[in-house]
PDB file of C-alpha atoms and ligand atoms in Angstrom:
ATOM      1  CA  MET A   1     -31.319  -1.087 -14.932  1.00 44.00           C
ATOM      2  CA  ARG A   2     -28.549   1.397 -13.685  1.00 45.00           C
ATOM      3  CA  ILE A   3     -24.848   0.174 -15.023  1.00 52.00           C
ATOM      4  CA  ARG A   4     -23.214   1.293 -12.489  1.00 65.00           C
ATOM      5  CA  ARG A   5     -19.007   1.578 -12.683  1.00 91.00           C
ATOM      6  CA  SER A   6     -17.452  -1.480 -12.639  1.00 97.00           C
ATOM      7  CA  LEU A   7     -13.400  -2.396 -13.023  1.00 97.00           C
ATOM      8  CA  ILE A   8     -12.789  -5.489 -15.298  1.00 97.00           C
ATOM      9  CA  ASP A   9      -9.759  -4.394 -16.743  1.00 96.00           C
ATOM     10  CA  LEU A  10      -7.933  -1.283 -17.272  1.00 96.00           C
ATOM     11  CA  ASP A  11      -9.219   0.305 -20.548  1.00 94.00           C
ATOM     12  CA  ASP A  12     -12.806   1.181 -17.624  1.00 95.00           C
ATOM     13  CA  LEU A  13     -10.441   3.936 -16.995  1.00 95.00           C
ATOM     14  CA  ALA A  14      -9.751   7.135 -18.834  1.00 93.00           C
ATOM     15  CA  ALA A  15      -6.423   8.792 -18.486  1.00 92.00           C
ATOM     16  CA  GLU A  16      -7.222  11.335 -15.492  1.00 94.00           C
ATOM     17  CA  GLU A  17      -9.302   8.848 -13.485  1.00 95.00           C
ATOM     18  CA  LEU A  18      -5.814   6.309 -13.185  1.00 96.00           C
ATOM     19  CA  ASP A  19      -4.538   9.405 -11.923  1.00 95.00           C
ATOM     20  CA  GLN A  20      -7.222   9.791  -9.800  1.00 96.00           C
ATOM     21  CA  ILE A  21      -6.959   6.262  -8.828  1.00 97.00           C
ATOM     22  CA  PHE A  22      -3.401   7.298  -7.939  1.00 98.00           C
ATOM     23  CA  GLU A  23      -4.033  10.174  -6.105  1.00 97.00           C
ATOM     24  CA  ARG A  24      -6.359   8.236  -4.074  1.00 97.00           C
ATOM     25  CA  THR A  25      -4.001   5.843  -3.140  1.00 98.00           C
ATOM     26  CA  ALA A  26      -1.216   7.931  -2.183  1.00 98.00           C
ATOM     27  CA  GLN A  27      -3.784  10.159   0.183  1.00 98.00           C
ATOM     28  CA  PHE A  28      -4.917   6.849   1.599  1.00 98.00           C
ATOM     29  CA  GLU A  29      -1.753   5.398   2.316  1.00 98.00           C
ATOM     30  CA  ARG A  30      -0.169   8.822   3.650  1.00 97.00           C
ATOM     31  CA  SER A  31      -3.520   8.818   6.502  1.00 95.00           C
ATOM     32  CA  PRO A  32      -6.104   6.480   6.660  1.00 88.00           C
ATOM     33  CA  PRO A  33      -9.555   8.096   5.151  1.00 93.00           C
ATOM     34  CA  GLY A  34     -12.276   7.182   7.605  1.00 94.00           C
ATOM     35  CA  ARG A  35     -15.443   4.836   7.242  1.00 97.00           C
ATOM     36  CA  LEU A  36     -15.932   6.470   3.424  1.00 98.00           C
ATOM     37  CA  LEU A  37     -17.703   2.756   2.657  1.00 98.00           C
ATOM     38  CA  ALA A  38     -19.770   2.588   5.939  1.00 97.00           C
ATOM     39  CA  GLY A  39     -22.875   0.554   5.290  1.00 96.00           C
ATOM     40  CA  THR A  40     -21.751  -0.507   1.425  1.00 97.00           C
ATOM     41  CA  GLY A  41     -22.517  -4.311   1.624  1.00 98.00           C
ATOM     42  CA  CYS A  42     -19.570  -5.838  -0.097  1.00 98.00           C
ATOM     43  CA  VAL A  43     -19.412  -9.637  -1.385  1.00 98.00           C
ATOM     44  CA  ASN A  44     -15.942 -11.329  -2.555  1.00 98.00           C
ATOM     45  CA  MET A  45     -16.370 -14.250  -4.465  1.00 97.00           C
ATOM     46  CA  PHE A  46     -13.008 -16.400  -5.391  1.00 97.00           C
ATOM     47  CA  PHE A  47     -13.807 -19.328  -7.259  1.00 96.00           C
ATOM     48  CA  GLU A  48      -9.586 -19.937  -7.562  1.00 97.00           C
ATOM     49  CA  GLU A  49      -6.783 -19.555  -5.190  1.00 96.00           C
ATOM     50  CA  SER A  50      -5.735 -16.191  -3.354  1.00 98.00           C
ATOM     51  CA  THR A  51      -3.664 -15.569  -1.060  1.00 98.00           C
ATOM     52  CA  ARG A  52      -2.238 -11.275  -1.855  1.00 98.00           C
ATOM     53  CA  THR A  53      -5.806  -9.793  -3.599  1.00 98.00           C
ATOM     54  CA  PHE A  54      -8.268 -12.033  -1.566  1.00 98.00           C
ATOM     55  CA  ALA A  55      -6.649 -10.679   1.613  1.00 98.00           C
ATOM     56  CA  SER A  56      -5.380  -6.781   0.474  1.00 98.00           C
ATOM     57  CA  PHE A  57      -9.501  -6.794  -1.119  1.00 98.00           C
ATOM     58  CA  ASN A  58     -10.417  -7.664   2.985  1.00 98.00           C
ATOM     59  CA  ILE A  59      -8.130  -5.245   4.353  1.00 98.00           C
ATOM     60  CA  ALA A  60      -9.247  -2.575   1.922  1.00 98.00           C
ATOM     61  CA  GLU A  61     -13.071  -3.410   2.420  1.00 98.00           C
ATOM     62  CA  LEU A  62     -12.900  -3.713   6.382  1.00 98.00           C
ATOM     63  CA  ARG A  63     -10.565  -0.362   6.400  1.00 97.00           C
ATOM     64  CA  LEU A  64     -13.183   1.950   4.638  1.00 98.00           C
ATOM     65  CA  GLY A  65     -16.062   0.588   7.033  1.00 98.00           C
ATOM     66  CA  ALA A  66     -17.746  -2.346   4.336  1.00 98.00           C
ATOM     67  CA  ASP A  67     -20.424  -4.859   5.453  1.00 98.00           C
ATOM     68  CA  VAL A  68     -18.156  -7.608   4.225  1.00 98.00           C
ATOM     69  CA  VAL A  69     -19.343 -10.841   3.025  1.00 97.00           C
ATOM     70  CA  ASN A  70     -16.868 -13.792   2.104  1.00 97.00           C
ATOM     71  CA  LEU A  71     -18.168 -16.066  -0.109  1.00 96.00           C
ATOM     72  CA  ALA A  72     -16.621 -19.241  -0.582  1.00 90.00           C
ATOM     73  CA  PRO A  73     -17.370 -20.842  -4.299  1.00 88.00           C
ATOM     74  CA  HIS A  74     -17.987 -24.075  -3.655  1.00 87.00           C
ATOM     75  CA  LYS A  75     -20.550 -23.571  -0.953  1.00 85.00           C
ATOM     76  CA  LEU A  76     -22.601 -21.241  -3.722  1.00 90.00           C
ATOM     77  CA  SER A  77     -26.110 -21.749  -4.164  1.00 92.00           C
ATOM     78  CA  LEU A  78     -24.686 -21.403  -8.341  1.00 91.00           C
ATOM     79  CA  ALA A  79     -22.180 -24.168  -7.287  1.00 83.00           C
ATOM     80  CA  THR A  80     -24.528 -26.722  -6.342  1.00 86.00           C
ATOM     81  CA  LYS A  81     -28.083 -26.430  -6.977  1.00 93.00           C
ATOM     82  CA  GLY A  82     -28.301 -24.998 -10.616  1.00 92.00           C
ATOM     83  CA  GLU A  83     -28.997 -21.126  -9.722  1.00 95.00           C
ATOM     84  CA  THR A  84     -27.331 -19.217 -12.641  1.00 96.00           C
ATOM     85  CA  VAL A  85     -24.993 -16.029 -12.863  1.00 95.00           C
ATOM     86  CA  GLU A  86     -28.110 -14.081 -13.270  1.00 95.00           C
ATOM     87  CA  ASP A  87     -30.149 -15.367  -9.944  1.00 96.00           C
ATOM     88  CA  THR A  88     -27.370 -14.893  -8.127  1.00 97.00           C
ATOM     89  CA  ALA A  89     -26.699 -10.992  -9.262  1.00 96.00           C
ATOM     90  CA  ILE A  90     -30.436 -10.580  -8.461  1.00 96.00           C
ATOM     91  CA  THR A  91     -30.263 -12.040  -4.845  1.00 97.00           C
ATOM     92  CA  LEU A  92     -27.122 -10.246  -3.768  1.00 97.00           C
ATOM     93  CA  ASN A  93     -28.646  -6.759  -5.351  1.00 96.00           C
ATOM     94  CA  ALA A  94     -31.820  -8.081  -2.984  1.00 97.00           C
ATOM     95  CA  LEU A  95     -29.899  -8.398   0.070  1.00 97.00           C
ATOM     96  CA  GLY A  96     -28.608  -4.845  -1.004  1.00 97.00           C
ATOM     97  CA  ILE A  97     -24.573  -5.837  -1.596  1.00 98.00           C
ATOM     98  CA  SER A  98     -23.221  -2.829  -3.853  1.00 97.00           C
ATOM     99  CA  ILE A  99     -19.721  -4.491  -4.505  1.00 98.00           C
ATOM    100  CA  ILE A 100     -18.659  -7.162  -6.066  1.00 98.00           C
ATOM    101  CA  VAL A 101     -15.348  -8.648  -5.982  1.00 98.00           C
ATOM    102  CA  ILE A 102     -14.484 -11.483  -8.276  1.00 98.00           C
ATOM    103  CA  ARG A 103     -11.804 -14.084  -9.024  1.00 98.00           C
ATOM    104  CA  HIS A 104     -12.825 -16.579 -11.782  1.00 97.00           C
ATOM    105  CA  PRO A 105     -11.115 -18.852 -14.192  1.00 97.00           C
ATOM    106  CA  GLU A 106     -13.185 -18.159 -16.480  1.00 97.00           C
ATOM    107  CA  PRO A 107     -12.073 -14.873 -18.623  1.00 98.00           C
ATOM    108  CA  GLY A 108     -14.986 -12.966 -19.123  1.00 97.00           C
ATOM    109  CA  PHE A 109     -16.949 -14.283 -15.828  1.00 97.00           C
ATOM    110  CA  PRO A 110     -16.701 -11.415 -13.691  1.00 97.00           C
ATOM    111  CA  GLN A 111     -17.910  -8.985 -17.105  1.00 97.00           C
ATOM    112  CA  ARG A 112     -21.017 -11.711 -17.262  1.00 96.00           C
ATOM    113  CA  PHE A 113     -21.548 -11.119 -13.752  1.00 97.00           C
ATOM    114  CA  ALA A 114     -21.766  -6.835 -14.051  1.00 96.00           C
ATOM    115  CA  LEU A 115     -23.707  -7.153 -17.036  1.00 95.00           C
ATOM    116  CA  ALA A 116     -26.707  -9.006 -14.447  1.00 96.00           C
ATOM    117  CA  PHE A 117     -25.918  -7.312 -11.642  1.00 96.00           C
ATOM    118  CA  ASP A 118     -27.078  -3.441 -10.617  1.00 95.00           C
ATOM    119  CA  GLY A 119     -23.556  -2.265  -8.473  1.00 96.00           C
ATOM    120  CA  HIS A 120     -19.851  -2.387  -9.110  1.00 97.00           C
ATOM    121  CA  VAL A 121     -17.847  -5.463 -10.209  1.00 98.00           C
ATOM    122  CA  VAL A 122     -14.205  -5.211  -9.375  1.00 98.00           C
ATOM    123  CA  ASN A 123     -12.309  -8.090 -11.420  1.00 98.00           C
ATOM    124  CA  ALA A 124      -9.414  -9.568  -9.148  1.00 98.00           C
ATOM    125  CA  GLY A 125      -8.229 -11.779 -12.194  1.00 98.00           C
ATOM    126  CA  ASP A 126     -10.457 -14.077 -14.826  1.00 98.00           C
ATOM    127  CA  GLY A 127      -8.626 -17.001 -16.361  1.00 98.00           C
ATOM    128  CA  VAL A 128      -5.880 -16.132 -19.102  1.00 98.00           C
ATOM    129  CA  HIS A 129      -7.863 -12.168 -19.240  1.00 98.00           C
ATOM    130  CA  ALA A 130      -7.118  -9.341 -16.761  1.00 98.00           C
ATOM    131  CA  HIS A 131      -6.494  -8.691 -13.272  1.00 98.00           C
ATOM    132  CA  PRO A 132      -6.898  -4.909 -13.628  1.00 98.00           C
ATOM    133  CA  THR A 133      -6.092  -4.264  -9.289  1.00 98.00           C
ATOM    134  CA  GLN A 134      -2.506  -6.105  -9.850  1.00 98.00           C
ATOM    135  CA  ALA A 135      -1.905  -3.556 -12.723  1.00 98.00           C
ATOM    136  CA  LEU A 136      -2.472  -0.798 -10.871  1.00 98.00           C
ATOM    137  CA  LEU A 137      -0.292  -1.773  -7.995  1.00 98.00           C
ATOM    138  CA  ASP A 138       2.284  -2.697 -10.315  1.00 98.00           C
ATOM    139  CA  ILE A 139       2.373   0.669 -12.192  1.00 98.00           C
ATOM    140  CA  TYR A 140       1.905   3.093  -8.915  1.00 98.00           C
ATOM    141  CA  THR A 141       4.843   0.261  -7.339  1.00 98.00           C
ATOM    142  CA  LEU A 142       7.016   1.434 -11.237  1.00 98.00           C
ATOM    143  CA  ARG A 143       5.691   5.912 -11.133  1.00 98.00           C
ATOM    144  CA  GLU A 144       6.807   5.368  -6.921  1.00 98.00           C
ATOM    145  CA  GLU A 145       9.903   4.288  -8.366  1.00 98.00           C
ATOM    146  CA  PHE A 146      10.949   6.669 -11.414  1.00 98.00           C
ATOM    147  CA  GLY A 147       8.149   9.116 -11.455  1.00 97.00           C
ATOM    148  CA  GLU A 148       6.701   9.502 -15.029  1.00 95.00           C
ATOM    149  CA  LEU A 149       7.539   6.033 -17.187  1.00 97.00           C
ATOM    150  CA  ARG A 150       7.430   8.057 -20.605  1.00 96.00           C
ATOM    151  CA  GLU A 151      11.176   7.357 -20.706  1.00 94.00           C
ATOM    152  CA  ARG A 152      11.347   4.091 -19.050  1.00 98.00           C
ATOM    153  CA  THR A 153      11.734   0.764 -20.479  1.00 98.00           C
ATOM    154  CA  ILE A 154      10.468  -2.545 -18.774  1.00 98.00           C
ATOM    155  CA  ALA A 155      11.005  -5.805 -19.106  1.00 98.00           C
ATOM    156  CA  ILE A 156       8.241  -8.647 -18.682  1.00 98.00           C
ATOM    157  CA  VAL A 157       9.941 -11.984 -18.469  1.00 98.00           C
ATOM    158  CA  GLY A 158       8.568 -15.183 -18.647  1.00 98.00           C
ATOM    159  CA  ASP A 159       4.986 -17.059 -19.286  1.00 98.00           C
ATOM    160  CA  VAL A 160       3.651 -13.790 -21.272  1.00 98.00           C
ATOM    161  CA  LEU A 161       0.649 -15.940 -22.871  1.00 98.00           C
ATOM    162  CA  HIS A 162      -1.129 -17.216 -19.468  1.00 98.00           C
ATOM    163  CA  SER A 163      -0.710 -14.349 -17.758  1.00 98.00           C
ATOM    164  CA  ARG A 164      -3.858 -11.485 -17.048  1.00 98.00           C
ATOM    165  CA  VAL A 165      -1.158  -9.659 -15.208  1.00 98.00           C
ATOM    166  CA  ALA A 166       0.561  -8.947 -18.016  1.00 98.00           C
ATOM    167  CA  HIS A 167      -2.091  -8.655 -19.882  1.00 98.00           C
ATOM    168  CA  SER A 168      -3.835  -5.674 -17.665  1.00 98.00           C
ATOM    169  CA  THR A 169      -0.193  -4.491 -16.717  1.00 98.00           C
ATOM    170  CA  ILE A 170       1.243  -4.078 -20.544  1.00 97.00           C
ATOM    171  CA  ARG A 171      -1.691  -2.579 -21.440  1.00 96.00           C
ATOM    172  CA  GLY A 172      -1.295   0.233 -18.773  1.00 97.00           C
ATOM    173  CA  LEU A 173       1.932   0.305 -19.480  1.00 97.00           C
ATOM    174  CA  GLN A 174       1.809   0.989 -22.874  1.00 95.00           C
ATOM    175  CA  ARG A 175      -0.986   3.865 -22.148  1.00 95.00           C
ATOM    176  CA  LEU A 176       1.167   5.494 -20.101  1.00 95.00           C
ATOM    177  CA  GLY A 177       4.286   5.709 -23.104  1.00 95.00           C
ATOM    178  CA  ALA A 178       6.508   3.201 -20.905  1.00 97.00           C
ATOM    179  CA  SER A 179       8.586   1.096 -23.634  1.00 97.00           C
ATOM    180  CA  VAL A 180       7.834  -2.583 -22.764  1.00 98.00           C
ATOM    181  CA  VAL A 181      10.165  -5.701 -23.696  1.00 98.00           C
ATOM    182  CA  LEU A 182       8.187  -9.081 -23.560  1.00 98.00           C
ATOM    183  CA  VAL A 183      10.913 -11.724 -22.840  1.00 98.00           C
ATOM    184  CA  GLY A 184      10.966 -15.478 -23.028  1.00 98.00           C
ATOM    185  CA  PRO A 185      10.427 -18.375 -25.363  1.00 98.00           C
ATOM    186  CA  GLU A 186       7.928 -18.786 -28.206  1.00 97.00           C
ATOM    187  CA  GLY A 187       5.258 -21.251 -26.379  1.00 97.00           C
ATOM    188  CA  PHE A 188       5.154 -18.379 -23.806  1.00 98.00           C
ATOM    189  CA  LEU A 189       5.718 -15.396 -26.034  1.00 98.00           C
ATOM    190  CA  PRO A 190       4.456 -15.788 -29.215  1.00 95.00           C
ATOM    191  CA  GLY A 191       5.346 -12.996 -31.791  1.00 95.00           C
ATOM    192  CA  GLY A 192       1.810 -11.463 -32.248  1.00 95.00           C
ATOM    193  CA  TYR A 193       2.376 -10.007 -28.749  1.00 95.00           C
ATOM    194  CA  ALA A 194       5.088  -7.083 -31.141  1.00 95.00           C
ATOM    195  CA  GLY A 195       3.934  -3.917 -31.686  1.00 92.00           C
ATOM    196  CA  ASN A 196       2.657  -0.546 -30.158  1.00 88.00           C
ATOM    197  CA  GLY A 197       5.688   0.214 -28.431  1.00 87.00           C
ATOM    198  CA  ILE A 198       5.825  -3.471 -27.756  1.00 96.00           C
ATOM    199  CA  THR A 199       9.364  -5.375 -28.561  1.00 97.00           C
ATOM    200  CA  ILE A 200      10.174  -9.396 -28.079  1.00 98.00           C
ATOM    201  CA  GLN A 201      13.732 -10.595 -27.377  1.00 98.00           C
ATOM    202  CA  ARG A 202      14.077 -14.312 -26.661  1.00 98.00           C
ATOM    203  CA  ASP A 203      17.388 -13.542 -25.215  1.00 98.00           C
ATOM    204  CA  PHE A 204      17.418 -12.743 -21.538  1.00 98.00           C
ATOM    205  CA  ASP A 205      20.883 -11.720 -20.944  1.00 98.00           C
ATOM    206  CA  ALA A 206      21.108  -9.252 -23.835  1.00 98.00           C
ATOM    207  CA  VAL A 207      18.124  -7.285 -22.583  1.00 98.00           C
ATOM    208  CA  LEU A 208      19.658  -7.010 -19.060  1.00 98.00           C
ATOM    209  CA  PRO A 209      21.783  -4.235 -19.451  1.00 98.00           C
ATOM    210  CA  HIS A 210      18.638  -1.806 -20.469  1.00 98.00           C
ATOM    211  CA  VAL A 211      16.270  -1.747 -18.686  1.00 98.00           C
ATOM    212  CA  ASP A 212      14.946   0.044 -15.481  1.00 98.00           C
ATOM    213  CA  ALA A 213      12.477  -2.753 -14.393  1.00 98.00           C
ATOM    214  CA  ILE A 214      12.301  -6.470 -14.873  1.00 99.00           C
ATOM    215  CA  VAL A 215       8.786  -7.778 -13.990  1.00 99.00           C
ATOM    216  CA  LEU A 216       9.270 -11.938 -13.856  1.00 99.00           C
ATOM    217  CA  LEU A 217       5.946 -13.837 -13.536  1.00 98.00           C
ATOM    218  CA  ARG A 218       5.411 -17.265 -12.489  1.00 98.00           C
ATOM    219  CA  ILE A 219       4.886 -20.000 -15.366  1.00 98.00           C
ATOM    220  CA  GLN A 220       1.175 -20.568 -14.652  1.00 97.00           C
ATOM    221  CA  ARG A 221       0.979 -24.438 -14.962  1.00 97.00           C
ATOM    222  CA  GLU A 222      -2.494 -24.950 -14.065  1.00 96.00           C
ATOM    223  CA  ARG A 223      -3.772 -23.146 -16.788  1.00 96.00           C
ATOM    224  CA  PHE A 224      -1.836 -25.445 -19.135  1.00 96.00           C
ATOM    225  CA  VAL A 225      -1.089 -29.076 -20.171  1.00 96.00           C
ATOM    226  CA  GLU A 226       2.127 -29.606 -21.319  1.00 96.00           C
ATOM    227  CA  MET A 227       5.209 -27.173 -20.864  1.00 96.00           C
ATOM    228  CA  PRO A 228       6.751 -26.106 -23.858  1.00 95.00           C
ATOM    229  CA  LEU A 229      10.214 -26.673 -23.009  1.00 97.00           C
ATOM    230  CA  SER A 230      11.301 -28.528 -20.320  1.00 98.00           C
ATOM    231  CA  ASP A 231      12.023 -26.471 -16.997  1.00 98.00           C
ATOM    232  CA  ALA A 232      16.096 -27.447 -17.068  1.00 98.00           C
ATOM    233  CA  ASP A 233      16.178 -25.459 -20.612  1.00 98.00           C
ATOM    234  CA  TYR A 234      13.651 -22.368 -18.726  1.00 98.00           C
ATOM    235  CA  VAL A 235      15.755 -22.422 -16.229  1.00 98.00           C
ATOM    236  CA  GLY A 236      19.087 -22.074 -18.524  1.00 98.00           C
ATOM    237  CA  ALA A 237      16.938 -19.414 -20.357  1.00 98.00           C
ATOM    238  CA  TYR A 238      14.972 -17.199 -18.158  1.00 98.00           C
ATOM    239  CA  ARG A 239      16.034 -17.779 -14.154  1.00 98.00           C
ATOM    240  CA  LEU A 240      17.079 -14.648 -12.912  1.00 98.00           C
ATOM    241  CA  ASP A 241      20.021 -15.741 -10.790  1.00 98.00           C
ATOM    242  CA  GLN A 242      23.066 -14.045  -9.374  1.00 98.00           C
ATOM    243  CA  ARG A 243      25.328 -14.032 -12.807  1.00 98.00           C
ATOM    244  CA  ARG A 244      22.367 -12.507 -14.383  1.00 98.00           C
ATOM    245  CA  LEU A 245      21.714  -9.930 -11.698  1.00 98.00           C
ATOM    246  CA  GLY A 246      25.339  -8.526 -12.486  1.00 98.00           C
ATOM    247  CA  LEU A 247      24.099  -7.555 -15.891  1.00 98.00           C
ATOM    248  CA  VAL A 248      21.510  -5.090 -14.717  1.00 98.00           C
ATOM    249  CA  ARG A 249      21.815  -1.515 -13.988  1.00 97.00           C
ATOM    250  CA  LYS A 250      22.595  -0.443 -10.151  1.00 95.00           C
ATOM    251  CA  ASP A 251      18.874   1.305 -10.229  1.00 96.00           C
ATOM    252  CA  ALA A 252      17.021  -1.526 -11.700  1.00 98.00           C
ATOM    253  CA  ILE A 253      14.196  -2.741 -10.077  1.00 98.00           C
ATOM    254  CA  VAL A 254      13.224  -6.390 -10.295  1.00 99.00           C
ATOM    255  CA  MET A 255       9.072  -7.347  -9.533  1.00 99.00           C
ATOM    256  CA  HIS A 256       7.037 -10.181  -9.579  1.00 98.00           C
ATOM    257  CA  PRO A 257       2.937 -10.221  -8.788  1.00 98.00           C
ATOM    258  CA  GLY A 258       3.665 -13.013  -6.527  1.00 98.00           C
ATOM    259  CA  PRO A 259       3.405 -15.547  -5.853  1.00 98.00           C
ATOM    260  CA  TYR A 260       6.867 -16.242  -6.907  1.00 98.00           C
ATOM    261  CA  ASN A 261       8.861 -20.323  -7.361  1.00 98.00           C
ATOM    262  CA  ARG A 262      11.966 -20.104  -6.003  1.00 98.00           C
ATOM    263  CA  GLY A 263      14.400 -21.743  -8.062  1.00 97.00           C
ATOM    264  CA  MET A 264      11.894 -21.397 -11.593  1.00 98.00           C
ATOM    265  CA  GLU A 265      11.645 -17.915 -12.308  1.00 98.00           C
ATOM    266  CA  LEU A 266      14.256 -16.781 -10.073  1.00 98.00           C
ATOM    267  CA  ASP A 267      16.601 -17.823  -6.970  1.00 98.00           C
ATOM    268  CA  ASP A 268      16.750 -16.667  -3.421  1.00 98.00           C
ATOM    269  CA  SER A 269      19.630 -13.844  -4.863  1.00 98.00           C
ATOM    270  CA  VAL A 270      17.137 -12.023  -6.569  1.00 98.00           C
ATOM    271  CA  LEU A 271      15.220 -11.281  -2.775  1.00 98.00           C
ATOM    272  CA  GLU A 272      18.678 -10.343  -1.332  1.00 98.00           C
ATOM    273  CA  PHE A 273      18.847  -7.853  -4.179  1.00 98.00           C
ATOM    274  CA  ALA A 274      18.815  -3.931  -3.300  1.00 98.00           C
ATOM    275  CA  GLY A 275      15.990  -3.252  -5.965  1.00 98.00           C
ATOM    276  CA  TRP A 276      13.963  -6.094  -4.793  1.00 98.00           C
ATOM    277  CA  ARG A 277      10.459  -4.181  -4.497  1.00 98.00           C
ATOM    278  CA  TYR A 278       7.734  -7.485  -4.563  1.00 98.00           C
ATOM    279  CA  ALA A 279       7.081  -6.186  -0.986  1.00 98.00           C
ATOM    280  CA  ARG A 280       6.208  -2.561  -1.899  1.00 98.00           C
ATOM    281  CA  GLN A 281       4.249  -4.553  -4.699  1.00 98.00           C
ATOM    282  CA  VAL A 282       2.136  -6.026  -1.868  1.00 98.00           C
ATOM    283  CA  HIS A 283       1.803  -3.100   0.550  1.00 98.00           C
ATOM    284  CA  HIS A 284       0.617  -0.935  -2.316  1.00 98.00           C
ATOM    285  CA  GLY A 285      -2.152  -3.788  -2.764  1.00 98.00           C
ATOM    286  CA  VAL A 286      -4.080  -1.854   0.054  1.00 98.00           C
ATOM    287  CA  GLY A 287      -3.567   0.821  -0.950  1.00 98.00           C
ATOM    288  CA  VAL A 288      -4.677   0.935  -4.578  1.00 98.00           C
ATOM    289  CA  ARG A 289      -7.853  -1.656  -3.795  1.00 98.00           C
ATOM    290  CA  MET A 290      -9.025   0.808  -1.107  1.00 98.00           C
ATOM    291  CA  ALA A 291      -8.549   3.378  -3.817  1.00 98.00           C
ATOM    292  CA  VAL A 292     -10.664   1.740  -6.254  1.00 98.00           C
ATOM    293  CA  LEU A 293     -13.477   0.549  -4.393  1.00 98.00           C
ATOM    294  CA  ASP A 294     -13.669   4.306  -3.275  1.00 97.00           C
ATOM    295  CA  PHE A 295     -13.875   5.602  -7.143  1.00 97.00           C
ATOM    296  CA  LEU A 296     -15.835   3.346  -7.790  1.00 97.00           C
ATOM    297  CA  VAL A 297     -18.448   3.743  -4.890  1.00 96.00           C
ATOM    298  CA  ASN A 298     -18.347   7.974  -4.311  1.00 93.00           C
ATOM    299  CA  ALA A 299     -16.466   9.063  -7.925  1.00 88.00           C
ATOM    300  CA  PRO A 300     -19.078  10.983  -9.062  1.00 76.00           C
ATOM    301  CA  SER A 301     -19.637   9.222 -12.696  1.00 67.00           C
ATOM    302  CA  GLY A 302     -19.730  10.706 -15.710  1.00 54.00           C
ATOM    303  CA  PRO A 303     -22.713  11.993 -17.895  1.00 47.00           C
TER     304      PRO A 303
HETATM  305  N1  LIG B   1      -1.098 -14.396  -8.285  1.00 88.33           N
HETATM  306  C1  LIG B   1      -1.134 -13.958  -9.590  1.00 88.33           C
HETATM  307  C2  LIG B   1      -2.842 -13.914 -10.616  1.00 88.33           C
HETATM  308  O1  LIG B   1      -3.598 -14.652  -9.779  1.00 88.33           O
HETATM  309  C3  LIG B   1      -0.025 -14.158 -10.812  1.00 88.33           C
HETATM  310  C4  LIG B   1       0.341 -15.925 -10.746  1.00 88.33           C
HETATM  311  O2  LIG B   1      -1.210 -16.235 -10.259  1.00 88.33           O
HETATM  312  O3  LIG B   1       1.389 -16.240 -11.269  1.00 88.33           O
HETATM  313  O4  LIG B   1      -2.394 -13.817 -11.449  1.00 88.33           O
HETATM  314  N1   CP B   2      -0.703 -11.075  -7.298  1.00 88.33           N
HETATM  315  C1   CP B   2      -1.945 -12.195  -6.999  1.00 88.33           C
HETATM  316  O1   CP B   2      -3.259 -12.224  -7.410  1.00 88.33           O
HETATM  317  O2   CP B   2      -1.535 -13.187  -6.131  1.00 88.33           O
HETATM  318  P1   CP B   2      -2.671 -14.304  -5.272  1.00 88.33           P
HETATM  319  O3   CP B   2      -2.957 -14.952  -6.988  1.00 88.33           O
HETATM  320  O4   CP B   2      -1.939 -14.929  -3.972  1.00 88.33           O
HETATM  321  O5   CP B   2      -3.708 -13.285  -4.871  1.00 88.33           O
END
């Protein structure tokens, strides 16, 4: 069986392929590309909750003219009738499906599926492992703002340990030569993350005047049993609020993959801040996902 191109994490894309995806994104956002995926069967399987990723993959697929099927996980035969991942893949192949977009709580599940499926698998978030299309849209948003990221410093703040977004975005930023400062308490940010262009800071206030962008993260409560510190302590040390916004550079931007929890990692003043780019990130989610889908299906594959 021919293994077709999948996107499990950013390292599946070479540097020039990242550029191609960003160029396609810009092009598709400027003018709708038409039905580049006409007749292509596309299944979305989201085993975890999603608002942004699910909606934007759907919009992207429909804009490209794909035949879209949304399979609700609890209604799959995989869930209740003992059908295996491998046999689900065989079945979807037999139905002529070419693209599967998967979100799953188990790290490695999309990869497992890709090994059994003769088509393209796109990871829409697997446990704490990776969320490559979120990283792509985050990096696209940063490049729209700053161009080259080589001289830029990006702070990623909060529950890095359980954030698949952080894991993929850090990898992408490292590859593009940006400096990454991770900020958070030990329980959410073990020392092992330091190295390879990454520094760790526990003192949020000390970081704020020196960074070009701040990426806030939600505390991923669904992925651990006990908070490593109290909510009040977290808020005191790491919430971005009006006072802390006073410390950031005038041209700095603030991002968040969403969903954000008001009162925890940010307060309402952040939503009024001139550099708040959340809506821009969400907007780019459609263009980036159109670009990824078109790239996987239509770009000539290597030798
Ligand atoms: N929506 C992102 C994810 O699914 C981030 C988050 O949930 O906080 O990983
Ligand atoms: N950013 C993100 O993945 O959001 P959803 O979990 O709502 O898809």
